[in-house]
Structures are given as C-alpha cells and as structure tokens.
Amino acid sequence: MLKKAADGSWTVIAAGPTTSIREEPFEAYGIRGIIGKGGMGPKTLAALKKHGAVYLHAIGGLAVVLGQCVTKVYRVHMFEELGPAEAMWQLEVKYFPAVITMDAHGESLHAKMEAESAAVAHRLMDANPARPK
C-alpha cells in the first residue's frame, strides 16, 4: 500500500514481497537487486551474474513491518504501464529483514534446497516397502 503526497513524493505503508517468478522477464534490464519471495529461475540467475546483482528473499505476511523499513522512495519506474504492485521501485531501507538467496556468483539457495529436498524425498520413497514399484 502506498500513499502519494501533493508534492508527488511517496510514502510506503505496506511493502509485502510478491511471488517473484512472474517478474523474471524484467531482470534483463540491469536491476541490481530484487526483493521477493519464493525465488526465481535460471534467467534471473544469469542476469544477476551479468549485472553483479542479488535476489533478496523476504518473508511474506509482514507487509506493514517491511513498509516501516522503507526510509525513502527515490523513483518509481513503469508505474503507469504496470501499476503500483508491478512497478519497479528504487527504495532506501533500514533494518530490512531479507536474506540473499541468489547471488552474482550464480549461486541459488532455492535450487540447492530443491535438489536436496528431492534427494531426501526419493530416499524416503525408496525406503518405503509399501510403495508400489
């Protein structure tokens, strides 16, 4: 949720992360950082590496708390075309609780956890004698 003042400045009231993968088409534009939830795909990982950028994972459901961490709105890009939720915001934040889960070195915590979880699931299913073969 946002509030625009008469002078054109913005106040962020709530800043909940969105499901990030739908923003993947915009990563090729040289964005230096993106905040979302759920991780993104290989196109984003390649763009992060190319532009020296990071993906920050924020916890969903904390929109008001996250909004309180925004100290300044510098600019908003593509507001008219995309609307407030999809526009690209340049923000200054303080004490913003987010974790880098995809980085400029090509590492993805999301991909690592998916692979590890799949391996455990397969071991558990293979160890289950009642599982049909």
XYZ file of C-alpha atoms in Angstrom:
133
model
C 0.000 0.000 0.000
C 1.305 3.398 -0.958
C 0.340 6.985 -0.311
C 1.250 9.811 -2.698
C 1.584 13.307 -1.240
C 0.523 16.507 -3.008
C 4.194 17.252 -3.784
C 4.479 13.944 -5.668
C 6.501 12.128 -3.009
C 5.563 8.616 -1.937
C 5.119 7.035 1.469
C 5.229 3.259 1.665
C 2.682 1.947 4.154
C 2.956 -1.759 3.348
C 5.608 -3.488 1.249
C 4.854 -7.182 1.086
C 7.003 -9.287 -1.229
C 5.370 -10.707 -4.319
C 5.714 -14.136 -5.835
C 8.888 -13.345 -7.708
C 8.970 -15.681 -10.670
C 6.398 -13.616 -12.561
C 8.871 -10.696 -12.534
C 11.584 -12.704 -14.299
C 11.091 -11.025 -17.706
C 12.312 -7.714 -16.208
C 15.625 -8.999 -14.848
C 17.493 -8.435 -18.111
C 17.176 -4.651 -17.622
C 20.149 -4.476 -15.271
C 18.315 -4.267 -11.979
C 20.905 -4.516 -9.190
C 18.628 -6.134 -6.658
C 15.165 -7.557 -6.408
C 13.140 -8.431 -3.343
C 10.503 -11.123 -3.394
C 9.508 -14.480 -2.035
C 9.882 -17.935 -3.455
C 12.978 -17.500 -5.606
C 13.342 -17.070 -9.343
C 14.522 -19.089 -12.315
C 17.654 -19.518 -14.408
C 17.089 -16.342 -16.467
C 17.212 -14.278 -13.297
C 20.279 -16.129 -12.043
C 22.068 -15.356 -15.328
C 21.022 -11.679 -15.145
C 22.219 -11.418 -11.541
C 25.598 -12.773 -12.570
C 25.824 -10.467 -15.608
C 24.918 -7.312 -13.657
C 26.543 -8.118 -10.314
C 23.157 -8.182 -8.619
C 21.355 -10.130 -5.896
C 17.936 -11.561 -5.144
C 16.722 -10.937 -1.602
C 14.125 -13.210 -0.086
C 11.687 -11.505 2.292
C 9.079 -13.227 4.428
C 5.518 -12.993 3.180
C 2.828 -11.719 5.531
C 4.956 -8.919 7.004
C 3.894 -6.130 4.632
C 3.332 -3.475 7.302
C 6.581 -4.313 9.119
C 8.518 -4.229 5.843
C 6.847 -0.958 4.872
C 8.129 0.603 8.107
C 11.683 -0.252 6.988
C 11.398 1.923 3.864
C 13.012 5.262 4.681
C 12.865 6.878 1.234
C 11.368 6.367 -2.214
C 13.843 7.643 -4.802
C 11.976 6.830 -8.004
C 9.351 4.586 -9.466
C 9.731 3.101 -12.944
C 6.914 1.938 -15.228
C 4.173 2.907 -12.772
C 1.660 3.859 -15.488
C 2.362 0.745 -17.565
C 2.440 -1.818 -14.757
C 0.603 -0.302 -11.798
C 1.879 0.050 -8.241
C 2.348 -3.623 -7.417
C 4.374 -4.457 -10.543
C 6.246 -1.156 -10.976
C 9.962 -1.068 -10.182
C 10.668 0.989 -7.092
C 14.007 2.473 -6.071
C 13.917 2.476 -2.292
C 16.138 3.233 0.642
C 15.574 0.839 3.535
C 16.904 0.456 7.052
C 16.931 -2.821 9.013
C 15.057 -4.575 6.203
C 14.756 -8.276 7.129
C 15.727 -10.058 3.928
C 18.261 -12.752 3.046
C 20.313 -13.017 -0.150
C 19.292 -16.339 -1.680
C 20.535 -15.826 -5.264
C 23.772 -14.015 -6.000
C 26.126 -12.574 -8.609
C 28.274 -15.720 -8.459
C 25.498 -17.893 -9.900
C 24.541 -19.497 -6.587
C 20.896 -20.172 -5.732
C 19.857 -21.322 -2.287
C 16.430 -22.123 -3.771
C 17.896 -24.521 -6.352
C 20.164 -26.104 -3.733
C 17.294 -26.674 -1.296
C 15.052 -28.041 -4.076
C 17.717 -30.572 -5.101
C 18.436 -31.603 -1.505
C 14.729 -31.944 -0.702
C 14.124 -34.039 -3.828
C 17.003 -36.360 -2.891
C 15.605 -36.870 0.618
C 12.100 -37.454 -0.753
C 13.394 -40.087 -3.193
C 15.336 -41.858 -0.415
C 12.245 -41.899 1.796
C 10.037 -43.211 -1.010
C 12.588 -45.874 -1.965
C 12.826 -46.982 1.678
C 9.046 -47.397 1.987
C 8.226 -51.106 1.488
C 4.530 -50.309 0.931
C 5.308 -48.084 -2.031
C 4.234 -49.667 -5.341
C 7.182 -50.327 -7.661
